[in-house]
GROMACS .gro file of C-alpha atoms in nm:
model
  452
    1MET     CA    1  -2.324   0.424  -1.527
    2THR     CA    2  -2.133   0.608  -1.800
    3ILE     CA    3  -1.756   0.612  -1.820
    4GLU     CA    4  -1.761   0.986  -1.749
    5ARG     CA    5  -1.964   0.941  -1.429
    6ALA     CA    6  -1.739   0.655  -1.317
    7LEU     CA    7  -1.431   0.868  -1.380
    8CYS     CA    8  -1.574   1.163  -1.190
    9GLY     CA    9  -1.662   0.939  -0.898
   10GLY     CA   10  -1.308   0.802  -0.894
   11LEU     CA   11  -1.152   1.146  -0.912
   12CYS     CA   12  -1.369   1.276  -0.628
   13LEU     CA   13  -1.267   0.981  -0.414
   14ALA     CA   14  -0.906   1.042  -0.500
   15ALA     CA   15  -0.940   1.407  -0.401
   16LEU     CA   16  -1.044   1.295  -0.056
   17LEU     CA   17  -0.723   1.094  -0.037
   18THR     CA   18  -0.489   1.391  -0.076
   19PRO     CA   19  -0.223   1.464   0.189
   20SER     CA   20  -0.451   1.713   0.369
   21ARG     CA   21  -0.632   1.401   0.490
   22ALA     CA   22  -0.904   1.608   0.654
   23ALA     CA   23  -1.178   1.383   0.518
   24ALA     CA   24  -1.083   1.047   0.673
   25ASN     CA   25  -0.894   0.945   0.356
   26GLY     CA   26  -1.215   0.938   0.158
   27ARG     CA   27  -1.379   0.691   0.398
   28PHE     CA   28  -1.660   0.747   0.640
   29PRO     CA   29  -1.526   0.836   0.986
   30ALA     CA   30  -1.504   0.513   1.182
   31THR     CA   31  -1.321   0.352   1.472
   32ASN     CA   32  -1.207   0.000   1.392
   33HIS     CA   33  -0.946  -0.112   1.647
   34ILE     CA   34  -0.895  -0.061   2.019
   35VAL     CA   35  -0.592  -0.139   2.236
   36VAL     CA   36  -0.575  -0.123   2.615
   37ALA     CA   37  -0.223  -0.068   2.750
   38PRO     CA   38  -0.118  -0.395   2.919
   39LYS     CA   39   0.030  -0.233   3.231
   40SER     CA   40  -0.170   0.092   3.233
   41PRO     CA   41  -0.538   0.002   3.175
   42ASP     CA   42  -0.639   0.369   3.188
   43THR     CA   43  -0.441   0.425   2.865
   44ILE     CA   44  -0.655   0.331   2.566
   45LEU     CA   45  -0.560   0.374   2.199
   46LEU     CA   46  -0.808   0.384   1.912
   47ARG     CA   47  -0.730   0.337   1.545
   48THR     CA   48  -0.969   0.538   1.330
   49THR     CA   49  -1.000   0.635   0.966
   50TYR     CA   50  -0.887   0.988   1.060
   51GLY     CA   51  -0.581   0.911   1.276
   52LEU     CA   52  -0.520   0.778   1.626
   53VAL     CA   53  -0.726   0.874   1.931
   54LEU     CA   54  -0.581   0.839   2.281
   55SER     CA   55  -0.729   0.842   2.630
   56LYS     CA   56  -0.517   0.841   2.945
   57ASP     CA   57  -0.809   0.848   3.189
   58HIS     CA   58  -1.003   0.530   3.100
   59GLY     CA   59  -1.212   0.691   2.831
   60LYS     CA   60  -1.326   1.011   3.001
   61ASN     CA   61  -1.135   1.236   2.760
   62TRP     CA   62  -0.996   1.163   2.414
   63ASP     CA   63  -0.713   1.341   2.233
   64TRP     CA   64  -0.625   1.320   1.866
   65ILE     CA   65  -0.299   1.222   1.692
   66CYS     CA   66  -0.315   1.314   1.323
   67GLU     CA   67  -0.166   1.097   1.049
   68GLN     CA   68   0.078   1.376   0.963
   69ALA     CA   69   0.253   1.316   1.297
   70TYR     CA   70   0.354   0.956   1.225
   71SER     CA   71   0.323   0.945   0.845
   72PRO     CA   72   0.420   1.289   0.714
   73SER     CA   73   0.481   1.189   0.353
   74VAL     CA   74   0.239   0.901   0.283
   75ALA     CA   75  -0.139   0.904   0.325
   76LEU     CA   76  -0.253   0.582   0.494
   77ASN     CA   77  -0.554   0.458   0.298
   78THR     CA   78  -0.583   0.127   0.483
   79ASP     CA   79  -0.581   0.047   0.853
   80PRO     CA   80  -0.227   0.002   0.989
   81PRO     CA   81  -0.158  -0.248   1.269
   82VAL     CA   82  -0.108  -0.067   1.601
   83GLU     CA   83  -0.004  -0.188   1.947
   84VAL     CA   84   0.078  -0.053   2.294
   85THR     CA   85   0.364  -0.216   2.485
   86GLY     CA   86   0.430  -0.266   2.854
   87SER     CA   87   0.596   0.075   2.883
   88SER     CA   88   0.303   0.237   2.695
   89ALA     CA   89   0.514   0.287   2.383
   90LEU     CA   90   0.299   0.312   2.069
   91LEU     CA   91   0.390   0.104   1.764
   92LEU     CA   92   0.239   0.155   1.418
   93ALA     CA   93   0.317  -0.040   1.100
   94LYS     CA   94   0.308   0.146   0.767
   95PHE     CA   95   0.364   0.042   0.406
   96ASP     CA   96   0.732   0.123   0.440
   97GLY     CA   97   0.824   0.011   0.790
   98LEU     CA   98   0.752   0.067   1.156
   99VAL     CA   99   0.726   0.392   1.354
  100ARG     CA  100   0.747   0.407   1.732
  101SER     CA  101   0.651   0.661   1.994
  102GLY     CA  102   0.835   0.608   2.320
  103ASP     CA  103   0.648   0.893   2.492
  104THR     CA  104   0.292   0.771   2.425
  105GLY     CA  105   0.215   0.969   2.115
  106CYS     CA  106   0.421   1.291   2.094
  107GLY     CA  107   0.743   1.190   1.919
  108TRP     CA  108   0.754   0.932   1.638
  109LYS     CA  109   1.070   0.760   1.512
  110PRO     CA  110   1.099   0.517   1.218
  111ASP     CA  111   1.286   0.194   1.284
  112ALA     CA  112   1.601   0.154   1.075
  113THR     CA  113   1.600  -0.228   1.077
  114LEU     CA  114   1.250  -0.245   0.929
  115LYS     CA  115   1.288   0.034   0.674
  116ASN     CA  116   1.097  -0.038   0.351
  117GLN     CA  117   0.947  -0.356   0.496
  118TYR     CA  118   0.575  -0.420   0.459
  119ILE     CA  119   0.456  -0.530   0.803
  120SER     CA  120   0.145  -0.746   0.791
  121ASP     CA  121   0.080  -0.755   1.165
  122LEU     CA  122   0.236  -0.717   1.508
  123VAL     CA  123   0.149  -0.850   1.853
  124VAL     CA  124   0.254  -0.779   2.212
  125ARG     CA  125   0.304  -1.089   2.422
  126PRO     CA  126   0.028  -1.087   2.686
  127ASP     CA  127   0.250  -1.263   2.939
  128ALA     CA  128   0.556  -1.044   2.868
  129PRO     CA  129   0.431  -0.706   2.736
  130SER     CA  130   0.778  -0.565   2.673
  131GLU     CA  131   0.825  -0.832   2.405
  132VAL     CA  132   0.675  -0.772   2.061
  133LEU     CA  133   0.661  -0.990   1.752
  134LEU     CA  134   0.581  -0.885   1.397
  135VAL     CA  135   0.568  -1.050   1.059
  136THR     CA  136   0.655  -0.892   0.724
  137SER     CA  137   0.535  -0.972   0.374
  138THR     CA  138   0.738  -0.745   0.148
  139TYR     CA  139   0.685  -0.780  -0.227
  140PHE     CA  140   0.994  -0.833  -0.439
  141THR     CA  141   1.084  -0.950  -0.790
  142PRO     CA  142   1.404  -1.157  -0.793
  143ASP     CA  143   1.431  -1.149  -1.172
  144GLY     CA  144   1.506  -0.778  -1.184
  145GLY     CA  145   1.177  -0.596  -1.188
  146THR     CA  146   0.912  -0.790  -1.379
  147ASP     CA  147   0.623  -0.973  -1.215
  148SER     CA  148   0.758  -1.308  -1.329
  149GLY     CA  149   0.873  -1.495  -1.020
  150ALA     CA  150   0.739  -1.231  -0.780
  151SER     CA  151   0.751  -1.336  -0.416
  152TYR     CA  152   0.703  -1.205  -0.064
  153ALA     CA  153   0.977  -1.169   0.195
  154SER     CA  154   0.789  -1.302   0.497
  155GLN     CA  155   0.997  -1.294   0.812
  156VAL     CA  156   0.921  -1.278   1.184
  157TYR     CA  157   1.104  -1.009   1.384
  158ARG     CA  158   1.129  -0.983   1.762
  159SER     CA  159   1.186  -0.700   2.008
  160THR     CA  160   1.240  -0.745   2.381
  161ASP     CA  161   1.263  -0.373   2.468
  162ASP     CA  162   0.914  -0.238   2.386
  163GLY     CA  163   0.985  -0.210   2.014
  164ALA     CA  164   1.303  -0.001   2.038
  165GLN     CA  165   1.524  -0.260   1.865
  166TRP     CA  166   1.437  -0.548   1.632
  167SER     CA  167   1.608  -0.862   1.504
  168ALA     CA  168   1.500  -1.131   1.259
  169VAL     CA  169   1.401  -1.463   1.412
  170GLY     CA  170   1.477  -1.798   1.250
  171ALA     CA  171   1.374  -1.912   0.904
  172PRO     CA  172   1.162  -1.707   0.662
  173ILE     CA  173   0.812  -1.826   0.578
  174ASP     CA  174   0.744  -1.971   0.231
  175PRO     CA  175   0.773  -1.666  -0.002
  176SER     CA  176   0.481  -1.771  -0.221
  177TRP     CA  177   0.238  -1.677   0.059
  178ILE     CA  178   0.120  -1.332   0.171
  179THR     CA  179   0.115  -1.324   0.549
  180GLU     CA  180  -0.184  -1.167   0.723
  181THR     CA  181  -0.174  -1.200   1.104
  182ILE     CA  182   0.052  -1.319   1.385
  183GLU     CA  183  -0.036  -1.444   1.734
  184VAL     CA  184   0.157  -1.604   2.019
  185ALA     CA  185   0.044  -1.858   2.278
  186PRO     CA  186   0.039  -1.699   2.627
  187SER     CA  187   0.108  -2.035   2.793
  188ASP     CA  188   0.390  -2.139   2.558
  189PRO     CA  189   0.646  -1.869   2.475
  190MET     CA  190   0.780  -2.073   2.183
  191ARG     CA  191   0.448  -2.123   2.002
  192ILE     CA  192   0.376  -1.877   1.719
  193TYR     CA  193   0.088  -1.879   1.469
  194VAL     CA  194   0.090  -1.690   1.136
  195SER     CA  195  -0.198  -1.687   0.888
  196ALA     CA  196  -0.144  -1.644   0.513
  197ALA     CA  197  -0.311  -1.663   0.172
  198ARG     CA  198  -0.217  -1.692  -0.195
  199GLY     CA  199  -0.374  -1.733  -0.538
  200PHE     CA  200  -0.682  -1.578  -0.695
  201ASP     CA  201  -1.054  -1.658  -0.717
  202ALA     CA  202  -1.120  -2.034  -0.725
  203SER     CA  203  -0.750  -2.110  -0.676
  204ARG     CA  204  -0.727  -1.897  -0.362
  205GLU     CA  205  -0.573  -2.084  -0.067
  206GLY     CA  206  -0.544  -2.019   0.303
  207ALA     CA  207  -0.277  -2.151   0.537
  208ILE     CA  208  -0.167  -2.143   0.899
  209PHE     CA  209   0.206  -2.153   0.968
  210VAL     CA  210   0.298  -2.280   1.315
  211SER     CA  211   0.632  -2.262   1.491
  212MET     CA  212   0.696  -2.468   1.803
  213ASN     CA  213   1.043  -2.321   1.859
  214GLY     CA  214   0.997  -1.944   1.859
  215GLY     CA  215   1.009  -1.900   1.482
  216GLN     CA  216   1.322  -2.103   1.410
  217SER     CA  217   1.125  -2.338   1.183
  218TRP     CA  218   0.767  -2.362   1.053
  219SER     CA  219   0.501  -2.625   0.985
  220GLN     CA  220   0.229  -2.544   0.733
  221PHE     CA  221  -0.137  -2.647   0.759
  222SER     CA  222  -0.420  -2.581   0.515
  223PHE     CA  223  -0.701  -2.348   0.620
  224PRO     CA  224  -1.048  -2.421   0.471
  225LEU     CA  225  -1.145  -2.107   0.280
  226ASP     CA  226  -1.474  -2.078   0.094
  227THR     CA  227  -1.326  -1.931  -0.224
  228LYS     CA  228  -1.665  -1.795  -0.340
  229THR     CA  229  -1.673  -1.536  -0.063
  230GLU     CA  230  -1.355  -1.564   0.149
  231THR     CA  231  -1.006  -1.440   0.069
  232ALA     CA  232  -0.792  -1.495   0.381
  233PRO     CA  233  -0.781  -1.630   0.737
  234PHE     CA  234  -0.703  -1.401   1.031
  235VAL     CA  235  -0.587  -1.555   1.357
  236GLY     CA  236  -0.763  -1.374   1.641
  237ALA     CA  237  -0.639  -1.535   1.961
  238VAL     CA  238  -0.477  -1.835   2.123
  239ASP     CA  239  -0.633  -1.977   2.438
  240PRO     CA  240  -0.434  -1.848   2.741
  241LYS     CA  241  -0.413  -2.195   2.898
  242ASN     CA  242  -0.418  -2.429   2.599
  243PRO     CA  243  -0.168  -2.345   2.320
  244ASP     CA  244  -0.342  -2.592   2.085
  245ARG     CA  245  -0.671  -2.400   2.085
  246VAL     CA  246  -0.668  -2.124   1.822
  247TYR     CA  247  -0.946  -1.894   1.698
  248ALA     CA  248  -0.953  -1.747   1.346
  249ARG     CA  249  -1.204  -1.553   1.141
  250THR     CA  250  -1.227  -1.522   0.764
  251GLY     CA  251  -1.205  -1.205   0.558
  252GLY     CA  252  -1.397  -1.164   0.237
  253LYS     CA  253  -1.409  -0.974  -0.087
  254PRO     CA  254  -1.515  -0.608  -0.051
  255LEU     CA  255  -1.853  -0.677  -0.215
  256ILE     CA  256  -2.016  -0.975  -0.382
  257THR     CA  257  -2.279  -0.967  -0.658
  258TYR     CA  258  -2.577  -1.202  -0.637
  259PRO     CA  259  -2.763  -1.356  -0.937
  260ASP     CA  260  -3.043  -1.098  -0.906
  261GLY     CA  261  -2.788  -0.817  -0.945
  262GLY     CA  262  -2.784  -0.720  -0.578
  263VAL     CA  263  -2.455  -0.625  -0.414
  264ALA     CA  264  -2.374  -0.682  -0.047
  265PRO     CA  265  -2.085  -0.749   0.191
  266PRO     CA  266  -1.985  -1.116   0.186
  267PRO     CA  267  -2.054  -1.347   0.479
  268SER     CA  268  -1.770  -1.452   0.708
  269ARG     CA  269  -1.702  -1.721   0.966
  270LEU     CA  270  -1.535  -1.781   1.299
  271LEU     CA  271  -1.346  -2.109   1.320
  272VAL     CA  272  -1.162  -2.289   1.600
  273SER     CA  273  -0.879  -2.539   1.604
  274ASP     CA  274  -0.809  -2.769   1.899
  275ASP     CA  275  -0.504  -2.937   1.751
  276GLY     CA  276  -0.266  -2.647   1.694
  277GLY     CA  277  -0.398  -2.538   1.354
  278LYS     CA  278  -0.406  -2.877   1.183
  279THR     CA  279  -0.785  -2.892   1.148
  280TRP     CA  280  -1.057  -2.626   1.180
  281LYS     CA  281  -1.424  -2.627   1.274
  282PRO     CA  282  -1.665  -2.339   1.198
  283VAL     CA  283  -1.854  -2.221   1.508
  284LEU     CA  284  -2.019  -1.897   1.394
  285VAL     CA  285  -2.139  -1.762   1.058
  286ALA     CA  286  -2.214  -1.392   1.004
  287PRO     CA  287  -2.415  -1.246   0.714
  288ASP     CA  288  -2.146  -0.979   0.675
  289GLN     CA  289  -1.786  -0.931   0.786
  290LEU     CA  290  -1.698  -1.028   1.144
  291GLN     CA  291  -1.522  -0.708   1.240
  292GLY     CA  292  -1.489  -0.781   1.610
  293PHE     CA  293  -1.342  -1.073   1.803
  294ALA     CA  294  -1.227  -1.094   2.164
  295LEU     CA  295  -1.131  -1.365   2.408
  296SER     CA  296  -1.150  -1.302   2.783
  297PRO     CA  297  -0.808  -1.310   2.954
  298ASP     CA  298  -0.898  -1.637   3.128
  299GLY     CA  299  -1.011  -1.793   2.799
  300ALA     CA  300  -1.358  -1.877   2.933
  301THR     CA  301  -1.567  -1.636   2.723
  302VAL     CA  302  -1.562  -1.576   2.348
  303TYR     CA  303  -1.705  -1.263   2.184
  304ALA     CA  304  -1.759  -1.191   1.815
  305GLY     CA  305  -1.970  -0.949   1.620
  306SER     CA  306  -2.050  -0.749   1.308
  307THR     CA  307  -2.282  -0.475   1.194
  308ARG     CA  308  -2.566  -0.708   1.100
  309LEU     CA  309  -2.504  -0.983   1.353
  310GLY     CA  310  -2.464  -0.757   1.656
  311LEU     CA  311  -2.262  -0.881   1.955
  312MET     CA  312  -2.246  -1.256   2.008
  313ARG     CA  313  -2.114  -1.437   2.317
  314ALA     CA  314  -2.036  -1.799   2.399
  315ARG     CA  315  -1.869  -2.010   2.665
  316ALA     CA  316  -1.543  -2.153   2.537
  317THR     CA  317  -1.651  -2.496   2.661
  318ASP     CA  318  -1.942  -2.532   2.416
  319LEU     CA  319  -1.909  -2.235   2.171
  320ALA     CA  320  -2.288  -2.202   2.156
  321PHE     CA  321  -2.322  -1.836   2.057
  322SER     CA  322  -2.618  -1.615   2.145
  323GLN     CA  323  -2.678  -1.247   2.084
  324THR     CA  324  -2.622  -1.024   2.386
  325SER     CA  325  -2.658  -0.687   2.211
  326LYS     CA  326  -2.772  -0.544   1.879
  327ILE     CA  327  -2.492  -0.286   1.858
  328HIS     CA  328  -2.309  -0.250   1.527
  329VAL     CA  329  -1.979  -0.414   1.617
  330GLN     CA  330  -1.669  -0.266   1.452
  331CYS     CA  331  -1.408  -0.390   1.700
  332LEU     CA  332  -1.384  -0.563   2.039
  333ARG     CA  333  -1.129  -0.583   2.321
  334ALA     CA  334  -1.171  -0.785   2.642
  335THR     CA  335  -0.989  -0.716   2.968
  336ALA     CA  336  -1.021  -0.891   3.303
  337ASN     CA  337  -1.337  -0.705   3.404
  338GLU     CA  338  -1.452  -0.516   3.095
  339LEU     CA  339  -1.547  -0.555   2.731
  340TRP     CA  340  -1.468  -0.256   2.509
  341ALA     CA  341  -1.643  -0.215   2.174
  342CYS     CA  342  -1.617   0.012   1.872
  343SER     CA  343  -1.949   0.093   1.710
  344ASP     CA  344  -2.127   0.390   1.553
  345ASP     CA  345  -2.358   0.658   1.683
  346ALA     CA  346  -2.655   0.464   1.549
  347SER     CA  347  -2.575   0.220   1.831
  348GLY     CA  348  -2.543   0.502   2.084
  349PHE     CA  349  -2.164   0.536   2.093
  350VAL     CA  350  -1.843   0.522   1.893
  351VAL     CA  351  -1.661   0.356   2.184
  352GLY     CA  352  -1.834   0.193   2.480
  353VAL     CA  353  -1.743  -0.031   2.771
  354SER     CA  354  -1.943  -0.312   2.929
  355THR     CA  355  -1.906  -0.465   3.275
  356ASP     CA  356  -2.178  -0.727   3.227
  357GLN     CA  357  -2.025  -0.929   2.942
  358GLY     CA  358  -2.176  -0.721   2.665
  359VAL     CA  359  -2.536  -0.699   2.777
  360SER     CA  360  -2.517  -0.320   2.821
  361PHE     CA  361  -2.259  -0.056   2.736
  362ASP     CA  362  -2.156   0.272   2.895
  363PRO     CA  363  -2.078   0.518   2.613
  364ARG     CA  364  -1.726   0.658   2.641
  365LEU     CA  365  -1.688   0.837   2.307
  366HIS     CA  366  -1.925   0.983   2.049
  367LEU     CA  367  -1.825   1.090   1.700
  368ASP     CA  368  -1.808   1.455   1.807
  369GLY     CA  369  -1.624   1.381   2.132
  370LEU     CA  370  -1.260   1.458   2.046
  371ARG     CA  371  -1.121   1.703   2.302
  372ALA     CA  372  -0.812   1.842   2.127
  373PRO     CA  373  -0.490   1.734   1.958
  374LEU     CA  374  -0.270   1.547   2.202
  375LYS     CA  375  -0.085   1.804   2.410
  376CYS     CA  376   0.286   1.785   2.328
  377ALA     CA  377   0.589   2.011   2.321
  378PRO     CA  378   0.592   2.267   2.034
  379THR     CA  379   0.891   2.086   1.880
  380SER     CA  380   0.731   1.740   1.886
  381ASP     CA  381   0.605   1.555   1.579
  382THR     CA  382   0.244   1.566   1.701
  383ALA     CA  383   0.245   1.945   1.745
  384ILE     CA  384   0.163   1.967   1.373
  385CYS     CA  385  -0.185   1.829   1.444
  386ALA     CA  386  -0.313   2.164   1.576
  387GLN     CA  387  -0.339   2.303   1.222
  388TYR     CA  388  -0.554   2.008   1.107
  389PHE     CA  389  -0.789   1.987   1.405
  390ASP     CA  390  -1.066   2.220   1.289
  391PRO     CA  391  -1.117   2.040   0.955
  392VAL     CA  392  -1.141   1.711   1.142
  393CYS     CA  393  -1.397   1.861   1.380
  394GLY     CA  394  -1.596   1.965   1.074
  395LEU     CA  395  -1.576   1.612   0.940
  396LEU     CA  396  -1.698   1.470   1.272
  397GLY     CA  397  -1.977   1.722   1.324
  398GLY     CA  398  -1.804   1.905   1.609
  399CYS     CA  399  -1.559   1.840   1.893
  400ALA     CA  400  -1.558   1.864   2.270
  401THR     CA  401  -1.400   2.172   2.426
  402PRO     CA  402  -1.045   2.120   2.560
  403ASP     CA  403  -1.173   2.112   2.919
  404GLY     CA  404  -1.428   1.844   2.835
  405GLY     CA  405  -1.719   2.091   2.842
  406PRO     CA  406  -2.003   2.139   2.592
  407ILE     CA  407  -1.947   2.045   2.230
  408LYS     CA  408  -1.825   2.325   2.007
  409PRO     CA  409  -1.984   2.350   1.661
  410PRO     CA  410  -1.785   2.248   1.355
  411PRO     CA  411  -1.612   2.517   1.149
  412PRO     CA  412  -1.786   2.642   0.831
  413PRO     CA  413  -1.733   2.431   0.519
  414THR     CA  414  -1.426   2.499   0.310
  415PRO     CA  415  -1.507   2.672  -0.024
  416VAL     CA  416  -1.445   2.471  -0.340
  417PRO     CA  417  -1.094   2.568  -0.466
  418ALA     CA  418  -1.049   2.744  -0.797
  419ASN     CA  419  -0.875   2.443  -0.955
  420ALA     CA  420  -1.167   2.210  -0.885
  421SER     CA  421  -1.251   1.982  -1.175
  422SER     CA  422  -1.580   1.973  -1.365
  423CYS     CA  423  -1.668   1.670  -1.152
  424GLY     CA  424  -1.720   1.904  -0.856
  425CYS     CA  425  -1.407   1.815  -0.660
  426ASP     CA  426  -1.042   1.911  -0.646
  427THR     CA  427  -0.836   1.642  -0.816
  428THR     CA  428  -0.490   1.778  -0.741
  429SER     CA  429  -0.314   1.710  -0.411
  430ALA     CA  430  -0.107   1.957  -0.214
  431ASN     CA  431   0.216   1.813  -0.350
  432GLY     CA  432   0.103   1.803  -0.711
  433ALA     CA  433   0.005   1.436  -0.733
  434THR     CA  434  -0.300   1.375  -0.948
  435GLY     CA  435  -0.617   1.240  -0.793
  436ALA     CA  436  -0.629   0.952  -1.040
  437GLY     CA  437  -0.284   0.839  -0.932
  438LEU     CA  438  -0.381   0.851  -0.567
  439LEU     CA  439  -0.697   0.657  -0.644
  440ALA     CA  440  -0.495   0.387  -0.816
  441LEU     CA  441  -0.269   0.358  -0.514
  442ALA     CA  442  -0.565   0.341  -0.278
  443ILE     CA  443  -0.741   0.070  -0.479
  444ALA     CA  444  -0.421  -0.132  -0.515
  445ALA     CA  445  -0.354  -0.113  -0.143
  446ALA     CA  446  -0.709  -0.209  -0.053
  447MET     CA  447  -0.702  -0.510  -0.284
  448LEU     CA  448  -0.364  -0.625  -0.154
  449ARG     CA  449  -0.442  -0.627   0.217
  450ARG     CA  450  -0.734  -0.674   0.452
  451ARG     CA  451  -0.653  -0.559   0.804
  452ARG     CA  452  -0.780  -0.751   1.100
   0.00000   0.00000   0.00000
């Protein structure tokens, strides 16, 4: 590939990352996280590459919340952590803090306490869904601006009122580590697990930080990363009855190159600890990235999956996994009686639900199944989404009619603007930022974080 072709490819990608955000931030449209409201199981929130998608009727109809509603000034080029609390408040973590919707998606308010904090992850306590924990990992340079001595302000924060107010909890985590995920033990309100990583290439390290006293102090245990293909551990769940049993998967480099010159996604693993994070045993290996993990609410059944592996299931007693479905798994969520999965239309659905432990799925959403922007008051933050809906329908190949009737066709393609570059794409954003600059930001963000 010539330098000119590489530059054109980068500029075209950057053009897709402009604030119009009608093209899924330059990524293929995909759904990669699903949350079921803890006290309102008919309320289901999806995180996608083109915004949030919300159903209030158990997946019969789906309404769209555009990125402009909750992130009006910054395009989100990675996948932000999202949660739904006991009161059905929506929480979303951005590069520069937390935003909250207390009315389930219409109005969005940034939190003053967490302003300019990079939030790695957040979790709603399953046994007390009005309580939320999050962990930050905000980059700073104590020497006045150079990279020498750079560290990360990693601190756990806690809210007991559905994310309306936050306060720091206990001691910070070692600032030399970048935190990744946070989980709490349902059977022990004082037990908190945080995963982290640091270093580069062969010197890359993984760690699990464990607090037995609600975050007041931390113990650190090494996590066994394969540095050839793995970059970080991600804690997925804590057993609901045994706070010492913890599940974690590994995340890998975006692509790896093999000796024959071939390029492919790296393999990943699911590991389990039965001693509170001190030691870990691998129980499942995938040929690509394990994008889905779920533990049944009673802790008896474990699910994991990926695009190539399909959906795997095991009893927690023996962790002997077998394939139950060949769907392309992009996310999983288990409730008392159902297993929800994100996939792609090649598998027959974008979102589906199973009542037989993953053997079969009832499709609940297809790529062209968005009904309309979420209906809100004209003065609400989400009202802005109406002007972006048609381009998104074009991106998705169509949308459902507002009454849930037949699919309407996508709008005609947008003509190439007059200021398009010789590469065949517009490289200038709506606010004047160059495409190359946006591309640099996107690549930097992608390299810095891997969302669970």
